[in-house]
Amino acid sequence: MEVSFFNTLSRRNEVFRPIEAQQVKMYTCGPTVYNFAHIGNFRAYAFEDLLRRTLEYFGYKVTQVMNLTDVDDKTIRDSRAAGMALRDFTARYKQAFFEDLKTLNIEPAEVYPAATDHIPEMIALIETLFRKGCAYQAEDGCVYFSIDRFPEYGKLARIDRENQRSGVRIKNDEYAKDAVADFALWKARDEADGDVWWDSPWGPGRPGWHIECSAMSMKYLGESFDIHTGGIDNMFPHHEDEIAQSEAATGHQWVNYWLHCAHLMVDGDKMSKSLGNFYTLRDLLARGYSGREIRLVLIGTHYRKKLNFTFEGLEQARETLRRVDELVSRLEGAMAAGGDTAAVEMLLRSAQETFENGIADDLNISGANAALFELLKGANRMLDENNLDAAGARQVVALLRRFDRIFGCLDVDHAAERLSSAGIPPEVTAWAEARQAARKAKNFAESDRLRDEIKKAGYLVEDVPGGAFRLKKL
Ligand code: AMP
Ligand code: ZN
């Protein structure tokens, strides 16, 4: 089946054709590890996971690289404010990030290169840019990319050539479109950088943010690869600058498909610390929502539409997943003699078709959701009418499992366990799930804290063989 995506580069829906048959090489801008990632960031990672799972569903082998930005303006600023060495400071947030990915059942990338482990590769790339005449060292000691030496500059963000102010320089990693200028490849050592610096042919200093992604993606994926993704806020300047550096260095097209997700909003406003509507994943877990409920919200709106995050939305996700659990449990008891095989086959075929047609069309999650509801409704009706035998029921469960290769949150195998703890407040169940995850990650301080929390709420959590748990009222 053909899969198509909206390519930001062409602003069009395009059939996906990888460079190598059945192989996909994909690069994802990862977190800047100076803080706990917020759920806006996780919207981006959840969208990328949906993309990855969709490609795998249709038979592609995916090689995904996600970088960890562990040196930039923000990591240096905040590690200094915390009075910690940069490496120790970022290590804490790297670990938290990987825990959060697990909670959201985001499939791991093949490689997670950290910027500080790839300084020589970045220096080599900057040297190539010098050789090509696209880089220069300014009076401030910093090395800049000369945008007027790359005529295609602006092709991703569609910036007019007339507005480009060549020769004007900008040192910050982040800036707006109206500040288009030569951007920093290498920043000369500065007071504010403290002890964060490396030697280079241009004197001591550190890399700019953009060069990190060009150097690391090409190291692991080659000079040309299939897909590059990120949140829409990364399109300019970050991705534009990545293209300029990479294509100026190699002389040919770098990435074929660019996919960007829209922002996550909270109650209609952009999520921001100053508005007080800023949530990390941990904030939501502490309020009693589970990773699978949060995941369903994050993937549930088409990735190019703004996602308005609300607690109502989380409650709806909870309800949908409860319906899935209930159906699975009903299916386990299905034993009608002589079920209606033709009807079940029609239902399965139709739901699968809706699901696949949707998801293959630029990850249209609405289609996938419609298929899920079609299956829930149809199978429940057949059960009501006593038309589903055990074999038919097994086929329905198999299709739910198949859908879950992409949804990643139906988790059919634990439905009974969740239902047996029904009547138990959902936050207690969520704490028990979080405790299990913490135990798996050997974070025993956290798992003890959660056990106490559960106790305070009047429940006892017991472990059962196979990594599951049971909750009892005290
Ligand atoms: P950062 O750690 O700021 O570099 O961001 C990591 C990823 O999260 C990038 O792909 C950003 O584009 C994305 N991102 C940041 N804020 C949001 C948001 N509110 N909604 C969706 N994606 C976001
Ligand atoms: Zn990047």
XYZ file of C-alpha atoms and ligand atoms in Angstrom:
498
model
C 0.000 0.000 0.000
C 1.282 3.463 -0.879
C 1.849 5.886 1.968
C 1.726 9.628 1.427
C 2.830 12.568 3.512
C 2.496 16.319 3.391
C 6.015 17.496 2.592
C 6.709 20.921 4.079
C 9.389 21.459 1.423
C 6.889 21.286 -1.463
C 3.797 22.193 0.626
C 2.115 19.227 -1.048
C 0.937 15.735 -0.285
C 3.433 13.339 -1.879
C 3.616 9.573 -2.222
C 6.495 8.428 -0.068
C 9.363 6.862 -2.023
C 12.438 6.044 0.034
C 15.953 6.212 -1.387
C 16.483 2.503 -0.695
C 13.561 0.132 -1.205
C 11.726 -0.725 2.035
C 14.251 1.162 4.167
C 13.613 4.508 5.797
C 16.265 6.746 7.215
C 14.790 9.395 9.429
C 16.122 12.168 11.634
C 14.224 13.755 14.470
C 15.286 16.855 16.376
C 15.383 15.686 19.950
C 15.131 17.490 23.260
C 17.303 20.228 24.618
C 18.072 18.625 27.939
C 17.842 21.577 30.326
C 14.429 20.834 31.810
C 11.738 18.161 31.968
C 10.167 18.019 28.524
C 6.627 19.414 28.530
C 3.656 17.780 26.862
C 4.028 20.145 23.886
C 7.430 18.585 23.263
C 5.862 15.173 23.712
C 3.285 15.985 21.112
C 6.181 16.242 18.672
C 7.771 12.973 19.842
C 4.403 11.185 19.833
C 3.772 12.356 16.258
C 7.192 11.081 15.234
C 6.411 7.774 16.899
C 3.145 7.573 14.985
C 5.094 8.186 11.788
C 7.644 5.540 12.645
C 5.013 2.974 13.593
C 3.041 3.701 10.412
C 6.109 3.100 8.266
C 6.795 -0.130 10.135
C 3.173 -1.195 9.807
C 3.478 -0.926 6.038
C 6.633 -3.015 6.007
C 9.461 -0.491 6.069
C 12.536 -0.946 8.167
C 13.128 2.345 9.962
C 16.447 3.711 11.098
C 15.717 6.706 13.273
C 18.229 9.064 14.798
C 17.164 11.459 17.533
C 19.770 13.859 18.847
C 20.116 15.123 22.388
C 21.063 18.779 22.502
C 23.262 18.839 25.579
C 25.172 22.003 24.778
C 23.569 25.261 23.633
C 22.702 28.690 25.008
C 19.970 27.329 27.319
C 21.782 24.295 28.770
C 24.809 26.441 29.590
C 22.729 29.222 31.106
C 20.726 26.899 33.363
C 23.573 24.603 34.408
C 25.462 27.675 35.569
C 22.436 28.972 37.428
C 22.197 25.560 39.145
C 25.924 25.658 39.942
C 26.450 22.302 38.240
C 28.848 20.992 35.615
C 27.092 20.913 32.230
C 27.440 17.125 31.899
C 25.952 16.409 35.341
C 23.171 18.891 34.780
C 22.104 17.478 31.403
C 22.515 13.818 32.532
C 19.579 14.266 34.896
C 17.253 15.454 32.154
C 18.452 12.881 29.648
C 17.460 10.149 32.080
C 14.083 11.762 32.759
C 13.479 12.031 29.029
C 14.034 8.308 28.453
C 11.733 7.450 31.351
C 9.031 9.668 29.868
C 9.391 8.049 26.429
C 8.754 4.669 28.057
C 5.697 5.970 29.896
C 4.262 7.115 26.578
C 5.216 3.847 24.874
C 7.255 5.713 22.275
C 9.439 3.262 20.380
C 13.109 3.951 20.909
C 15.138 5.420 18.068
C 18.109 3.404 16.827
C 20.621 6.088 17.822
C 20.468 8.953 20.341
C 23.652 10.908 19.648
C 24.543 13.618 22.145
C 25.978 16.830 20.784
C 28.913 16.905 23.204
C 30.086 13.516 21.871
C 30.278 14.835 18.310
C 32.326 18.019 18.457
C 35.037 16.685 16.046
C 32.358 15.864 13.435
C 30.979 19.399 13.747
C 34.429 20.946 13.409
C 35.069 18.830 10.298
C 31.794 20.015 8.756
C 32.638 23.650 9.470
C 36.057 23.114 7.861
C 34.304 21.814 4.739
C 32.115 24.925 4.715
C 35.261 27.062 4.871
C 36.730 25.166 1.921
C 33.501 25.795 -0.025
C 33.674 29.498 0.784
C 30.450 29.492 2.817
C 31.948 30.136 6.256
C 33.983 33.023 7.638
C 35.378 34.111 10.951
C 34.199 37.554 12.069
C 35.944 40.131 14.268
C 34.124 38.729 17.306
C 36.016 35.445 16.796
C 32.839 33.518 15.924
C 32.450 31.576 12.699
C 29.349 32.346 10.627
C 27.561 30.796 7.679
C 27.332 33.251 4.811
C 23.760 32.916 3.578
C 24.387 34.780 0.328
C 26.749 31.946 -0.679
C 23.817 29.537 -0.617
C 21.303 30.774 -3.199
C 18.597 28.381 -2.030
C 18.563 29.813 1.481
C 14.959 30.227 2.582
C 13.493 27.416 0.464
C 11.935 25.560 3.400
C 10.475 28.517 5.302
C 9.834 30.361 1.991
C 11.687 33.527 2.819
C 12.039 36.160 0.098
C 15.542 36.770 -1.100
C 14.987 40.530 -0.887
C 14.471 40.354 2.846
C 17.768 38.638 3.421
C 20.305 40.815 5.046
C 23.550 39.163 4.081
C 26.558 40.298 6.023
C 24.383 40.960 9.088
C 25.192 38.420 11.748
C 23.267 36.741 14.489
C 24.862 34.778 17.254
C 21.820 33.526 19.180
C 20.622 29.998 18.483
C 17.008 31.120 18.221
C 15.704 34.113 16.273
C 12.669 35.183 14.271
C 12.186 35.254 10.512
C 12.551 39.019 10.323
C 16.018 38.637 11.828
C 17.292 36.486 8.951
C 21.062 36.813 8.873
C 24.364 34.978 8.745
C 24.141 32.537 11.617
C 26.760 31.178 13.994
C 28.460 27.859 13.235
C 31.040 28.165 15.973
C 30.844 30.543 18.902
C 34.068 31.943 20.322
C 34.576 31.289 24.035
C 32.708 33.791 26.080
C 32.525 34.772 29.758
C 28.995 33.433 30.015
C 30.086 29.964 28.795
C 32.126 29.328 31.933
C 34.176 26.168 31.460
C 32.174 24.907 28.493
C 34.510 25.123 25.513
C 36.477 23.009 23.058
C 39.595 23.725 20.991
C 39.076 24.351 17.309
C 41.023 25.727 14.327
C 39.280 29.067 15.105
C 40.222 29.144 18.743
C 38.405 27.878 21.811
C 34.627 27.924 21.723
C 31.568 25.775 21.170
C 29.310 24.829 18.271
C 26.112 26.664 17.359
C 22.899 24.675 17.785
C 22.109 24.127 14.091
C 25.430 22.520 13.145
C 24.792 19.768 15.708
C 21.922 18.319 13.714
C 23.658 18.557 10.324
C 26.800 16.822 11.573
C 25.068 14.076 13.548
C 22.401 13.248 10.991
C 24.957 12.864 8.200
C 27.240 10.782 10.377
C 24.535 8.201 11.089
C 22.269 8.429 8.046
C 24.546 9.511 5.205
C 24.698 12.650 3.072
C 21.146 12.159 1.820
C 18.305 10.550 3.673
C 14.539 10.226 3.531
C 12.739 12.079 6.319
C 13.461 14.892 8.745
C 10.878 15.861 11.367
C 10.258 18.321 14.154
C 7.749 20.746 15.584
C 6.711 23.611 13.346
C 8.602 26.110 15.519
C 11.806 24.377 14.422
C 11.218 25.048 10.734
C 12.823 28.448 11.006
C 15.613 29.122 11.676
C 16.732 25.688 12.833
C 15.777 23.524 9.869
C 16.455 26.221 7.303
C 19.964 26.590 8.692
C 20.462 22.826 8.811
C 19.603 22.618 5.103
C 21.978 25.460 4.240
C 24.905 23.902 6.098
C 24.342 20.367 4.863
C 23.641 21.123 1.214
C 26.376 23.762 0.956
C 28.817 21.144 2.258
C 27.778 18.238 0.021
C 26.504 20.086 -3.052
C 23.332 17.985 -3.290
C 19.899 17.564 -1.752
C 20.082 16.503 1.861
C 16.556 15.463 2.919
C 13.663 14.434 0.669
C 10.651 14.752 2.992
C 10.147 17.288 5.772
C 7.312 16.669 8.217
C 6.356 19.187 10.899
C 3.719 18.943 13.595
C 1.613 21.869 14.771
C 1.678 23.163 18.302
C -0.023 21.899 21.368
C -2.206 24.568 22.951
C -3.798 24.590 26.395
C -7.395 25.747 26.646
C -6.859 27.788 23.499
C -3.612 29.455 24.577
C -0.092 28.549 23.674
C 1.378 26.579 26.512
C 3.803 28.738 28.392
C 5.285 29.013 31.843
C 4.113 32.592 32.263
C 0.452 31.677 31.691
C 0.710 28.927 34.280
C -0.713 26.386 31.840
C 2.512 24.498 31.491
C 2.411 20.754 32.095
C 5.145 18.197 32.101
C 4.250 14.566 31.641
C 4.967 14.071 35.337
C 2.432 16.750 36.283
C -0.282 14.781 34.505
C 0.788 11.450 35.977
C 0.644 13.028 39.420
C -2.937 14.049 38.699
C -3.747 10.401 38.145
C -3.717 10.092 34.363
C -1.887 7.168 32.838
C 0.703 7.159 30.090
C -1.713 5.429 27.706
C -4.437 8.031 28.290
C -2.000 10.878 27.700
C -0.611 9.145 24.626
C -4.070 8.787 23.101
C -4.652 12.525 23.565
C -1.271 13.409 22.032
C -1.780 11.309 18.910
C -5.540 11.787 18.694
C -5.539 15.055 16.730
C -4.068 15.123 13.230
C -0.458 16.191 13.569
C -0.763 19.243 11.309
C -3.671 20.663 13.287
C -3.199 22.514 16.527
C -3.962 20.244 19.432
C -6.011 21.928 22.120
C -5.076 20.131 25.297
C -7.847 19.975 27.933
C -8.619 17.757 30.890
C -11.912 17.022 29.204
C -9.915 15.535 26.332
C -8.038 13.358 28.798
C -11.308 12.167 30.299
C -12.557 11.274 26.823
C -9.397 9.283 26.163
C -9.941 7.489 29.470
C -13.487 6.637 28.412
C -12.395 5.341 24.989
C -9.776 3.108 26.544
C -12.237 1.851 29.119
C -14.553 0.853 26.284
C -11.703 -1.042 24.642
C -10.952 -2.855 27.917
C -14.591 -3.764 28.341
C -14.899 -5.091 24.828
C -11.774 -7.205 25.253
C -13.176 -8.643 28.441
C -16.518 -9.384 26.810
C -14.742 -11.026 23.886
C -12.963 -13.378 26.251
C -16.345 -14.712 27.304
C -17.757 -14.980 23.766
C -18.887 -18.498 23.023
C -21.990 -18.353 20.866
C -22.466 -21.653 19.139
C -22.343 -21.123 15.370
C -21.480 -17.434 15.232
C -22.140 -15.329 12.158
C -18.793 -15.748 10.392
C -19.765 -13.745 7.334
C -20.799 -10.763 9.466
C -17.643 -10.806 11.547
C -15.492 -11.031 8.460
C -17.245 -8.084 6.893
C -16.813 -6.041 10.044
C -13.113 -6.877 10.286
C -12.442 -6.152 6.626
C -14.250 -2.847 6.711
C -12.595 -1.656 9.936
C -9.128 -2.635 8.743
C -9.664 -0.876 5.438
C -10.833 2.321 7.110
C -7.871 2.156 9.454
C -5.246 1.598 6.768
C -6.669 4.066 4.269
C -6.690 6.686 6.991
C -3.270 6.193 8.439
C -1.578 5.813 5.028
C -2.965 9.197 4.020
C -0.640 11.603 5.810
C -1.223 9.853 9.153
C -4.913 10.625 9.192
C -5.641 9.563 12.741
C -9.335 10.434 12.390
C -9.651 7.512 9.994
C -7.889 5.226 12.445
C -10.151 6.414 15.274
C -13.231 5.887 13.123
C -12.077 2.328 12.447
C -11.590 1.691 16.136
C -15.110 2.925 16.938
C -16.569 0.930 14.055
C -14.971 -2.178 15.503
C -16.067 -1.401 19.073
C -19.629 -0.797 18.012
C -19.866 -3.702 15.579
C -18.332 -6.280 17.913
C -20.440 -5.137 20.868
C -23.566 -5.441 18.736
C -22.632 -8.957 17.662
C -22.052 -9.882 21.289
C -25.411 -8.382 22.259
C -27.091 -10.470 19.590
C -25.164 -13.574 20.592
C -23.662 -13.820 17.098
C -19.979 -14.036 17.939
C -18.295 -17.346 18.612
C -14.907 -17.830 20.237
C -13.081 -17.935 16.893
C -14.708 -14.698 15.747
C -13.910 -13.071 19.080
C -10.260 -14.043 18.714
C -10.213 -12.386 15.288
C -11.570 -9.163 16.758
C -8.893 -9.197 19.454
C -6.281 -9.859 16.776
C -7.430 -6.807 14.832
C -7.294 -4.643 17.966
C -3.757 -5.887 18.474
C -2.950 -5.016 14.892
C -4.353 -1.489 15.362
C -2.242 -1.192 18.471
C 0.947 -1.516 16.427
C 0.131 2.104 15.572
C -2.010 3.363 18.469
C 0.458 1.966 20.983
C -1.999 2.412 23.862
C -4.818 -0.131 23.515
C -2.701 -2.642 25.393
C -5.161 -5.491 24.938
C -3.160 -7.915 27.077
C -3.717 -6.019 30.312
C -7.410 -5.219 29.867
C -8.611 -7.745 32.435
C -6.120 -6.544 35.018
C -7.293 -2.976 34.614
C -10.946 -3.931 34.860
C -10.369 -6.012 37.972
C -9.226 -2.842 39.633
C -12.418 -1.079 38.488
C -14.081 0.893 41.238
C -10.634 1.827 42.371
C -10.061 5.524 41.719
C -8.287 5.943 38.382
C -5.471 7.956 39.940
C -4.680 5.030 42.236
C -4.455 2.706 39.229
C -2.295 5.263 37.430
C 0.030 5.502 40.438
C 0.294 1.719 40.490
C 1.191 1.754 36.791
C 3.732 4.503 37.349
C 5.142 2.486 40.252
C 5.568 -0.533 37.984
C 7.399 1.604 35.425
C 9.612 3.043 38.161
C 10.438 -0.464 39.418
C 11.311 -1.542 35.899
C 13.622 1.456 35.595
C 15.076 0.503 38.997
C 14.010 3.856 40.371
C 13.148 2.465 43.788
C 12.892 5.795 45.548
C 10.100 6.744 43.155
C 8.392 3.342 43.405
C 8.392 3.563 47.227
C 7.013 7.067 47.083
C 4.168 5.876 44.855
C 3.423 2.887 47.083
C 3.040 5.289 50.015
C 0.821 7.547 47.928
C -1.395 4.541 47.115
C -1.491 3.565 50.777
C -2.524 7.057 51.784
C -5.448 6.721 49.384
C -6.434 3.514 51.188
C -5.104 0.827 48.849
C -2.471 -1.840 48.918
C -0.498 -2.626 45.797
C 0.752 -6.191 45.379
C 3.054 -7.513 42.705
C 2.061 -10.615 40.833
C 4.382 -12.775 38.725
C 4.973 -11.567 35.165
C 5.404 -7.926 36.137
C 1.707 -7.225 36.760
C 0.103 -5.866 39.944
C -3.067 -6.130 41.997
C -4.752 -3.417 44.044
C -6.673 -4.158 47.246
C -8.677 -1.915 49.511
C -7.026 -1.622 52.905
P 13.146 21.844 22.209
O 13.506 20.977 23.370
O 12.653 23.195 22.580
O 14.245 21.898 21.173
O 11.884 21.165 21.492
C 11.805 19.797 21.214
C 10.712 19.518 20.198
O 9.414 19.875 20.693
C 10.867 20.298 18.901
O 10.566 19.438 17.817
C 9.857 21.413 19.044
O 9.444 21.876 17.787
C 8.723 20.711 19.758
N 7.804 21.606 20.496
C 8.105 22.568 21.394
N 6.983 23.162 21.893
C 5.928 22.542 21.308
C 4.485 22.668 21.408
N 3.904 23.534 22.248
N 3.740 21.835 20.640
C 4.307 20.932 19.823
N 5.641 20.757 19.686
C 6.458 21.540 20.415
Zn 17.705 19.747 14.915
